[in-house]
Short mmCIF file of C-alpha atoms and ligand atoms in Angstrom, two decimals:
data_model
loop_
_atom_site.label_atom_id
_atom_site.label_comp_id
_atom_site.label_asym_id
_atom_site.label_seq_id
_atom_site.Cartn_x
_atom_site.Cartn_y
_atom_site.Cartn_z
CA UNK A 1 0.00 0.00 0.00
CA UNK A 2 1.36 3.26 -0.95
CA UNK A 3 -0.25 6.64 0.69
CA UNK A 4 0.39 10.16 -0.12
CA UNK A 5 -0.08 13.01 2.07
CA UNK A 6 2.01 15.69 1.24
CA UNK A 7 0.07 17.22 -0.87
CA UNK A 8 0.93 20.65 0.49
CA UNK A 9 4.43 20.00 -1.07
CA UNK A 10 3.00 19.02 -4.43
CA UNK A 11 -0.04 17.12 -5.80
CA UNK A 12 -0.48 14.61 -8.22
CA UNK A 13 -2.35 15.52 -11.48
CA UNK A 14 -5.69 15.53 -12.29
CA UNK A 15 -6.19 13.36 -15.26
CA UNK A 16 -8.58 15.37 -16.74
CA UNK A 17 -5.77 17.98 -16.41
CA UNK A 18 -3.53 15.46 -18.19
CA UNK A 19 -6.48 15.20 -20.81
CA UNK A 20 -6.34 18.53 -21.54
CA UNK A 21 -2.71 19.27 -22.05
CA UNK A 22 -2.68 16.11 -24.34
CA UNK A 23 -3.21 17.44 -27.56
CA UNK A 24 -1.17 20.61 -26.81
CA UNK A 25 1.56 18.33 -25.82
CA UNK A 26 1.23 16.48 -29.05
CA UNK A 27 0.71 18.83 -31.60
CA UNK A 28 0.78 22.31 -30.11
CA UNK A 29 4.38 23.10 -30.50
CA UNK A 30 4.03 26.15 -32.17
CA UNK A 31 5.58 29.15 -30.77
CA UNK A 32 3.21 31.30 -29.98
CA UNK A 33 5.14 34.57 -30.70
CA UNK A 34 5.28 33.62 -34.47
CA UNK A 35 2.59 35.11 -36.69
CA UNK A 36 1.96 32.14 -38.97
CA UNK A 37 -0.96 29.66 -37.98
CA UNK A 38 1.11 27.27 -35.68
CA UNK A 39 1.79 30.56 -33.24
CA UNK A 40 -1.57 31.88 -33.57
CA UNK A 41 -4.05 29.30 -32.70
CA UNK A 42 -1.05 28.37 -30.11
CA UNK A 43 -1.18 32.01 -28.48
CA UNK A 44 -5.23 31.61 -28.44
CA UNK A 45 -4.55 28.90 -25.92
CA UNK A 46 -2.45 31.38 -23.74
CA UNK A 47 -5.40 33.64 -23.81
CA UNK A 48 -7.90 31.40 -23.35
CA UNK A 49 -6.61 30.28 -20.41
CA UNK A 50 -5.89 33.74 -19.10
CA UNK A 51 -9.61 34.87 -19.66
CA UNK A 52 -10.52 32.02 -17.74
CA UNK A 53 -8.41 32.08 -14.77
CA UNK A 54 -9.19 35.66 -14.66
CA UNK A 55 -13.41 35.02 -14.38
CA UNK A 56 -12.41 32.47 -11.86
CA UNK A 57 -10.98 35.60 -9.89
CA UNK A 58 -13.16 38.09 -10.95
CA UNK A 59 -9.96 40.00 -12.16
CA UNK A 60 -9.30 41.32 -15.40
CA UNK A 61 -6.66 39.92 -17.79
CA UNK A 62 -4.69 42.45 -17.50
CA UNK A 63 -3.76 41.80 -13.93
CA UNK A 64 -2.64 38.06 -14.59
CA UNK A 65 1.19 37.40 -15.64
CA UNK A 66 2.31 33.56 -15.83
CA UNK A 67 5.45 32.91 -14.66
CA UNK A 68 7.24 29.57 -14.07
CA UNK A 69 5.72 29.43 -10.97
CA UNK A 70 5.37 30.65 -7.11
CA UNK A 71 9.03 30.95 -6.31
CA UNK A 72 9.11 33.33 -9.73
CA UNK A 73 5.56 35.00 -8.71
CA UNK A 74 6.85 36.12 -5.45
CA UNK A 75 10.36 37.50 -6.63
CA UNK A 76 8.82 39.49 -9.43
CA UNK A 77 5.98 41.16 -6.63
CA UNK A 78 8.63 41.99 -4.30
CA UNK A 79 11.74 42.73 -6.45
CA UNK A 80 9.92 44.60 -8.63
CA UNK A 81 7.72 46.69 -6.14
CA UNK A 82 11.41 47.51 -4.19
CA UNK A 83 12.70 48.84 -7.64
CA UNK A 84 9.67 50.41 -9.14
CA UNK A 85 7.44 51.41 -6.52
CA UNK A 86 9.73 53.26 -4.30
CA UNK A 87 9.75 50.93 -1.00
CA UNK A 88 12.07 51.26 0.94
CA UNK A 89 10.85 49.17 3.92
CA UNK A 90 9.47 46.12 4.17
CA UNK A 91 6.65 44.32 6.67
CA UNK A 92 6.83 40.22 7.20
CA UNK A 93 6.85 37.84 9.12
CA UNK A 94 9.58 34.85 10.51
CA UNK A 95 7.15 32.50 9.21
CA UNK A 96 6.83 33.16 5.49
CA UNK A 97 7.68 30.47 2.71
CA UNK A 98 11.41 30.70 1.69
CA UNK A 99 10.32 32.29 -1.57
CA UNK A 100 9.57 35.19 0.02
CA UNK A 101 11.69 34.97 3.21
CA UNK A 102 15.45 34.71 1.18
CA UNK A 103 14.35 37.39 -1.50
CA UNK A 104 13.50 40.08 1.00
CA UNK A 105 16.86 38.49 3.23
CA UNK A 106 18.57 39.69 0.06
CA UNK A 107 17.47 42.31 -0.50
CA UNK A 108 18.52 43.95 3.11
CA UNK A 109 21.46 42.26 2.83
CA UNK A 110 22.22 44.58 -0.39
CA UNK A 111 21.35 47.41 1.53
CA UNK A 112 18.44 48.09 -0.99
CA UNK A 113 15.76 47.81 2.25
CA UNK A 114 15.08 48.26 5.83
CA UNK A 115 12.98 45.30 7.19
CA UNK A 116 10.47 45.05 10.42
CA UNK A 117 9.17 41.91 11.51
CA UNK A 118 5.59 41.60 12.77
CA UNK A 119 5.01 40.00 15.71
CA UNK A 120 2.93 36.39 16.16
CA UNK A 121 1.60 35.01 19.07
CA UNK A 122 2.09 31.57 20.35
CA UNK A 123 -0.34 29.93 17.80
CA UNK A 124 1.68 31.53 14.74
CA UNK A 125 -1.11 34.46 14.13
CA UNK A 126 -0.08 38.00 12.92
CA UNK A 127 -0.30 40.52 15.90
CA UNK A 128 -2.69 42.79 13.69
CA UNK A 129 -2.63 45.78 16.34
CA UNK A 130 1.48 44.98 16.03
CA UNK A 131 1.50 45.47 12.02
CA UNK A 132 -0.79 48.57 12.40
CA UNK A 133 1.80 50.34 14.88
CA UNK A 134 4.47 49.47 12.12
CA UNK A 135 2.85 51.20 9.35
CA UNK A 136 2.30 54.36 11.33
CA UNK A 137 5.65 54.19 11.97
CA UNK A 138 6.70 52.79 8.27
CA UNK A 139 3.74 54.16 5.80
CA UNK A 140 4.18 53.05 2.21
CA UNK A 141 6.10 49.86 3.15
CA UNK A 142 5.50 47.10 1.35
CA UNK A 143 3.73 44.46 3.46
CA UNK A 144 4.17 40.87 2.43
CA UNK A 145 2.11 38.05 4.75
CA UNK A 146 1.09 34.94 3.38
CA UNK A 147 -2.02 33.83 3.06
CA UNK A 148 -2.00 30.11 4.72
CA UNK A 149 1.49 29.00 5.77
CA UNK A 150 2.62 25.86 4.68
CA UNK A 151 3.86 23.89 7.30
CA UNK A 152 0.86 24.41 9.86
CA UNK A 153 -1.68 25.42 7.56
CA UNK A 154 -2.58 29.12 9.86
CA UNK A 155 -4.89 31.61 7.36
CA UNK A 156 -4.36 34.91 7.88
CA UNK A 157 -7.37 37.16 7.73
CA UNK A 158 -6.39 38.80 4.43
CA UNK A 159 -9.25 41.27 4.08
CA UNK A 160 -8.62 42.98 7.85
CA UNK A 161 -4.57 42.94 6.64
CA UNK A 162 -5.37 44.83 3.24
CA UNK A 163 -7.42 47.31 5.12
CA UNK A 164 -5.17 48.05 7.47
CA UNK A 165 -2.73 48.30 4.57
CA UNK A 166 -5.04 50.61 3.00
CA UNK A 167 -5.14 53.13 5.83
CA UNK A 168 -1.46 53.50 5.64
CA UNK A 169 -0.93 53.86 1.71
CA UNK A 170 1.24 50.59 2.17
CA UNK A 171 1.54 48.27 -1.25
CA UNK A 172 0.43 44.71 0.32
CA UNK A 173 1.69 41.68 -1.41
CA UNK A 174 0.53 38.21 -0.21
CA UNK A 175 1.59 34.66 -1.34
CA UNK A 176 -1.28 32.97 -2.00
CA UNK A 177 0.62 29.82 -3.19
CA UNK A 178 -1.45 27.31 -1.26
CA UNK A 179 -5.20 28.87 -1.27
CA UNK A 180 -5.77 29.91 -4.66
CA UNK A 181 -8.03 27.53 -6.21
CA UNK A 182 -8.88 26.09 -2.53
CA UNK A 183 -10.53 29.12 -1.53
CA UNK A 184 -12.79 31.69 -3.76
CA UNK A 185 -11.39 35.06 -4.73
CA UNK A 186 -13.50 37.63 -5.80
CA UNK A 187 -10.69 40.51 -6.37
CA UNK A 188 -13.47 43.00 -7.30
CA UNK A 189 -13.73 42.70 -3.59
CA UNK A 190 -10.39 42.66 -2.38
CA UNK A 191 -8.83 45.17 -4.49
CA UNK A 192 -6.51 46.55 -1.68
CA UNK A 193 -4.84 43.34 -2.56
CA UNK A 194 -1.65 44.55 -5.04
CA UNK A 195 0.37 41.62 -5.99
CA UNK A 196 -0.56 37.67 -5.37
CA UNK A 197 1.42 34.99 -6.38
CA UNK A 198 0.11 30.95 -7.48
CA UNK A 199 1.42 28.21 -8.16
CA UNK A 200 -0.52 24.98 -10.25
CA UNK A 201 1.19 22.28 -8.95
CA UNK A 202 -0.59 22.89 -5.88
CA UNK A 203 -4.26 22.21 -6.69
CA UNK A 204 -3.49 19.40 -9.14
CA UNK A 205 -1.57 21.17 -12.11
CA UNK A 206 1.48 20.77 -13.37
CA UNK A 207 4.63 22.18 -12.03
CA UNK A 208 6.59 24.95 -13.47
CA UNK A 209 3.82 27.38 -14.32
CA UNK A 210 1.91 29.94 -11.96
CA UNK A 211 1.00 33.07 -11.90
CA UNK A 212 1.16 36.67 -10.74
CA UNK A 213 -1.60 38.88 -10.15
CA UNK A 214 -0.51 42.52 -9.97
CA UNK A 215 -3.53 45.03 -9.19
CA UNK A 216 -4.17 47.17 -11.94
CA UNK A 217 -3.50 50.68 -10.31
CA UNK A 218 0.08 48.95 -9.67
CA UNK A 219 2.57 49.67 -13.02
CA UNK A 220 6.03 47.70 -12.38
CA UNK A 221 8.56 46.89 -14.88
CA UNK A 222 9.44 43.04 -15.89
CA UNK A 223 11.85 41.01 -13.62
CA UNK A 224 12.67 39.05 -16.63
CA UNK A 225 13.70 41.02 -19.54
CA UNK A 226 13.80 39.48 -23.00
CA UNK A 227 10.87 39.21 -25.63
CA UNK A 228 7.62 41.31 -25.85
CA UNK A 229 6.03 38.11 -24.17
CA UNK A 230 3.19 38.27 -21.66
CA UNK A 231 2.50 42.33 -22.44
CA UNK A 232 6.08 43.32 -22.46
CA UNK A 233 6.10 41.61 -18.56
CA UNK A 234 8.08 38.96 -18.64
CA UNK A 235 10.17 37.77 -21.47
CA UNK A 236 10.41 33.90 -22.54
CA UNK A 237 8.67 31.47 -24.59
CA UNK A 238 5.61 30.48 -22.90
CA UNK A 239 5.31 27.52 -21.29
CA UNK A 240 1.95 26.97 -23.34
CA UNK A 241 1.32 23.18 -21.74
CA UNK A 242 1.62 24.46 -18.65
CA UNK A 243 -0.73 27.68 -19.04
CA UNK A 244 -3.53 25.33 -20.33
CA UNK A 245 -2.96 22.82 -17.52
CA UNK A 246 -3.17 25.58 -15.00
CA UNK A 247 -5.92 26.64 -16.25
CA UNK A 248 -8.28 22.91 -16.72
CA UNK A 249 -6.69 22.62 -12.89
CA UNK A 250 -8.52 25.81 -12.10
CA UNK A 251 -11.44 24.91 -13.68
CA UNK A 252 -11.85 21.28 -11.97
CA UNK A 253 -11.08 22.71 -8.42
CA UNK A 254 -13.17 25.75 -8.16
CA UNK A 255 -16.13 23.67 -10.30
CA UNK A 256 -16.04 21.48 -7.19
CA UNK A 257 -15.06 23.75 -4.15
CA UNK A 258 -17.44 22.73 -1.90
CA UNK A 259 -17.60 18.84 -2.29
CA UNK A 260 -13.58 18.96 -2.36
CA UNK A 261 -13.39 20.81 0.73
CA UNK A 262 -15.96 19.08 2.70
CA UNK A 263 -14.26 15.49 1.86
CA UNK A 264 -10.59 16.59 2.94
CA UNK A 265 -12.12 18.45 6.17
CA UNK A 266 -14.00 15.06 6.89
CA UNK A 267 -10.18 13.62 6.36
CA UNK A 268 -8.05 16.04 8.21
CA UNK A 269 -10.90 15.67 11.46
CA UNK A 270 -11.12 12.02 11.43
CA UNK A 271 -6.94 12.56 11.66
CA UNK A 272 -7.39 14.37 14.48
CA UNK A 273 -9.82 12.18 16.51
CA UNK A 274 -7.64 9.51 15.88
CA UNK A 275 -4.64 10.67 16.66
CA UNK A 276 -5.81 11.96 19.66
CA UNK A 277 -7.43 9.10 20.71
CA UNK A 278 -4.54 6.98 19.84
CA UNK A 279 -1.47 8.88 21.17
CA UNK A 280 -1.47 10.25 24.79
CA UNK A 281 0.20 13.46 24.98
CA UNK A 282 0.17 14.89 21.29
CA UNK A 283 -0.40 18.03 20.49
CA UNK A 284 -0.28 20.42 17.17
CA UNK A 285 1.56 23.09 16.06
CA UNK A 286 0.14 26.88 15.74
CA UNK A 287 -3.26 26.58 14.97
CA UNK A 288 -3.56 23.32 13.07
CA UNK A 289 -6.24 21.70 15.05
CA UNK A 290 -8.60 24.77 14.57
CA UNK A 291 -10.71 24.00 11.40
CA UNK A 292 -11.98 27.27 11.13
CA UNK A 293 -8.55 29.08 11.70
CA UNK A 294 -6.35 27.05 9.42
CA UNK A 295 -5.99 25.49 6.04
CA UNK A 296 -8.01 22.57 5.59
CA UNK A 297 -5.26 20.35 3.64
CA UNK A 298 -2.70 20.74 6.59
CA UNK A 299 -2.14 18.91 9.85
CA UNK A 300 0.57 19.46 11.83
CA UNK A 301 1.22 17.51 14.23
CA UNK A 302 3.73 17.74 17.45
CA UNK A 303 4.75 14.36 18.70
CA UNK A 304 5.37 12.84 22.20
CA UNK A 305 9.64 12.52 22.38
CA UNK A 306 10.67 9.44 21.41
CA UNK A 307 14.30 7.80 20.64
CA UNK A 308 13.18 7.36 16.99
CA UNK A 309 12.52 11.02 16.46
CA UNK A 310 14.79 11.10 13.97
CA UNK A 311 13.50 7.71 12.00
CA UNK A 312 10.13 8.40 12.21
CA UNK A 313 9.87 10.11 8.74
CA UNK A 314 11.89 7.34 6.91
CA UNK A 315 9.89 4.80 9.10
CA UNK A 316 6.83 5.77 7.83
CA UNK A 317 7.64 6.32 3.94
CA UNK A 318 8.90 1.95 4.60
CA UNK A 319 5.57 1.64 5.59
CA UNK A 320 4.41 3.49 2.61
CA UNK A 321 3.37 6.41 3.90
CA UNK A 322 4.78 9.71 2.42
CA UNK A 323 4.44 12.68 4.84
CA UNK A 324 7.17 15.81 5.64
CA UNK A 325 8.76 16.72 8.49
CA UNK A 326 8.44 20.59 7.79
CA UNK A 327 8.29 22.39 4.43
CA UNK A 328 9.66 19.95 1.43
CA UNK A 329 12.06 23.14 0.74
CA UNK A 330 13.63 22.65 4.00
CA UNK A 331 13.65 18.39 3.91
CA UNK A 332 17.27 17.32 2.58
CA UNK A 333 18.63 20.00 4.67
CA UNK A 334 20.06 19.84 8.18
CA UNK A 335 18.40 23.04 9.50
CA UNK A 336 14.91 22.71 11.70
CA UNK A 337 12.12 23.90 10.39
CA UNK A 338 12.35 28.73 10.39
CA UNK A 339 8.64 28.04 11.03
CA UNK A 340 8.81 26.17 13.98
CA UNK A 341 11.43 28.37 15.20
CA UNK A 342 9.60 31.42 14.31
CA UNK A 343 6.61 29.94 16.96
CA UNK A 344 9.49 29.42 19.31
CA UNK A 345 7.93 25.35 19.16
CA UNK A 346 11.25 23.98 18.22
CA UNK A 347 11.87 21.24 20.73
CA UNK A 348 12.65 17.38 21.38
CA UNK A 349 9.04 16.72 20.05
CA UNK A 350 9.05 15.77 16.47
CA UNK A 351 6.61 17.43 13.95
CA UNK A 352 4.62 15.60 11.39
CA UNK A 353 3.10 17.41 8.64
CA UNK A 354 0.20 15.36 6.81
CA UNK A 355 -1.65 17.36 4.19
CA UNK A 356 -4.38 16.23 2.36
CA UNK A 357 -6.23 16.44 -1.02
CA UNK A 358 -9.63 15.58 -2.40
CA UNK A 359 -7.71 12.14 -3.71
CA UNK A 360 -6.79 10.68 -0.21
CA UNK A 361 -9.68 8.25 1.50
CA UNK A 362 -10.61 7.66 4.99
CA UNK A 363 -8.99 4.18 5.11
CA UNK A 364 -5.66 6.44 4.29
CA UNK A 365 -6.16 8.13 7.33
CA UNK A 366 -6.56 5.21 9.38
CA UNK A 367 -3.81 3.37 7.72
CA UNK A 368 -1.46 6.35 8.61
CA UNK A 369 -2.24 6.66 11.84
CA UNK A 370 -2.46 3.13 12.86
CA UNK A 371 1.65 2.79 11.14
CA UNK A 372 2.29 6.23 13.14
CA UNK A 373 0.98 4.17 16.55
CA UNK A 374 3.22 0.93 15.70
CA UNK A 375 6.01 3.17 15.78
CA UNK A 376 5.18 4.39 19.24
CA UNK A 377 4.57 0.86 20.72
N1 PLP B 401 5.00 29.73 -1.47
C1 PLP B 401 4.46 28.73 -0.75
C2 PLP B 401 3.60 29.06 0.43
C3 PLP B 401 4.70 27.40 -1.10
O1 PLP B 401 4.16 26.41 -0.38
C4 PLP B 401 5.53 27.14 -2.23
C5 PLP B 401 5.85 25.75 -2.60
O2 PLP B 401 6.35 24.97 -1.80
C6 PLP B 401 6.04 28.23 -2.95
C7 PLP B 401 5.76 29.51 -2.55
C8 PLP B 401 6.89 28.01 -4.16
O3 PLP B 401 6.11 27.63 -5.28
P1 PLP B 401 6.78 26.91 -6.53
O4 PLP B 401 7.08 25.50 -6.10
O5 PLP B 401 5.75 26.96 -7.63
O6 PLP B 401 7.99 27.69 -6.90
#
């Protein structure tokens, strides 16, 4: 029996995802910058797919850029607002994703920024009354807080954040890598929003292609310089597989939201009854447990101490069970998890991060907890 739940790292393709970028794959291998008919009714695919994405966001096209993907997303939003936008200071937190964490790092380190970090309470939320003393002190920072954080799954409340941005004339980036297309966005309601960056391989796409959505009062210059590509924003052959995959991925997540969500909360619950039932003294990390405060795909769990802390990954991918110890970008390396520092929750307990998609069963859950409670025996 093989079980995957680390779907927060990546998920596996939908095959009518597959389906779709088929025939592209097979036959669409014009270029779509070339004027003849193999790069026209090749560059109607790009904008097909952009004209959908964007009604799925109730965005124009205009706003949407495709880039190779969230890492790319979140460098352009912040590299580009620190050159073009005039921000010289920059709002986050010690819990952001690595694509955003190391740019702005950079950045300070180059002298090109001043950076504040806003302060989170024991259960990894944003101290809002915190971030609103910063931007009277900072106003027209650049304020970059992700939406759901990867590792424990917390949800920030984006719509207070971009008011609060509002009120200080601060540019508000957030990475929306692992909620877009899990959660509706209506943008002609959250239009204090300026940049937001996704990523397909996240809700069943392929990988290498995601998005940017820059706000349309917002005029930045490419990070990527090259070809008239993508309006002049980002040169490069587009990858044209990609776009249309992201796009059918789009399409069969938000078609079936509600079902989808409602079948992976029924998993990640069942998890927790389990587990709790099963192991005397665990625990989770930030706000995991909390349905209504976290990301529905994520469970993070926090693990009695045990002398096999450090097998208990590779024990459990022998039994056929594929789950993370942190973020995948931090697995292979020897450093503990920034997040789990950030909460100050680093200790002799070992995490567990299970995350979930619409693919996994109950029987998966029980099967993964039941290997997880051999171990402990
Ligand atoms: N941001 C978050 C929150 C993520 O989880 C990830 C992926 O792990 C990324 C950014 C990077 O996205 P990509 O893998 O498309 O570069």
């Amino acid at each position: 029996m093989k079980i995957y739940l680390d779907n927060a790292a990546t998920t596996p393709m939908d095959p009518d995802v597959y389906e779709a970028m088929l025939p592209i794959l097979k036959e669409g291998f014009g270029n779509p910058s070339s004027t003849h008919s193999y790069g026209r009714k090749i560059k109607s695919h790009i904008e097909l797919a952009r004209k959908n994405v964007a009604q799925h966001l109730n965005c124009s096209t205009g706003e949407l850029f495709f880039t190779s993907g969230g890492t790319e997303a979140d460098n352009m939003a912040i590299r580009c607002a620190v050159r073009d936008l005039g921000v010289k200071h920059i709002i986050t937190s010690k819990i952001e994703h690595h694509a955003v964490g190391n740019t702005i790092n950079k950045l300070e380190k180059k002298g090109k920024v001043h950076v504040s970090y806003v302060r989170i309470d024991n259960k990894g939320h944003i101290d809002l009354v915190h971030l609103d003393e910063l931007l009277n002190r900072h106003p027209n920072s650049l304020v970059s807080l992700m939406h759901a954080n990867n590792e424990i799954g917390n949800l920030l409340p984006i719509e207070e954040v971009s008011m609060i941005c509002k009120k200080h004339s601060a540019f508000f980036h957030s990475d929306t890598v692992q909620t877009i297309a899990h959660y509706d966005f209506d943008m002609t309601q959250m239009d204090q929003i300026h940049f937001m960056a996704c990523s397909a391989h996240k809700f069943h796409g392929p990988k290498g292609i995601g998005f940017l959505y820059v706000n349309k009062n917002i005029n930045i210059d490419p990070l990527i310089h090259g070809g008239s590509q993508e309006r002049n924003m980002r040169g490069g052959t587009e990858n044209v597989y990609g776009i249309v995959g992201l796009s059918k991925a789009m399409d069969v997540s938000l078609n079936n939201l509600m079902e989808h969500k409602k079948h992976i909360l029924d998993l990640k619950t069942h998890m927790i009854y389990r587990l709790n039932k099963s192991i005397p003294g665990v625990s989770y990390n930030g706000d995991s447990d909390n349905l209504s405060a976290s990301l529905y795909t994520v469970l993070s769990v926090s693990l009695p101490p045990t002398e096999i802390a450090s097998m208990l990954l590779f024990n459990m991918d022998i039994m056929g069970i594929a789950c993370s110890g942190g973020s995948a970008c931090t697995s292979g390396a020897n450093t503990g998890s920034h997040v789990l520092f950030g909460l100050k929750a680093l200790s002799d307990r070992p995490t567990i991060r299970f995350s979930f998609s619409k693919m996994n069963t109950i029987g998966e859950i029980d099967f993964a907890v039941d290997s997880l409670v051999k171990l402990y025996s």
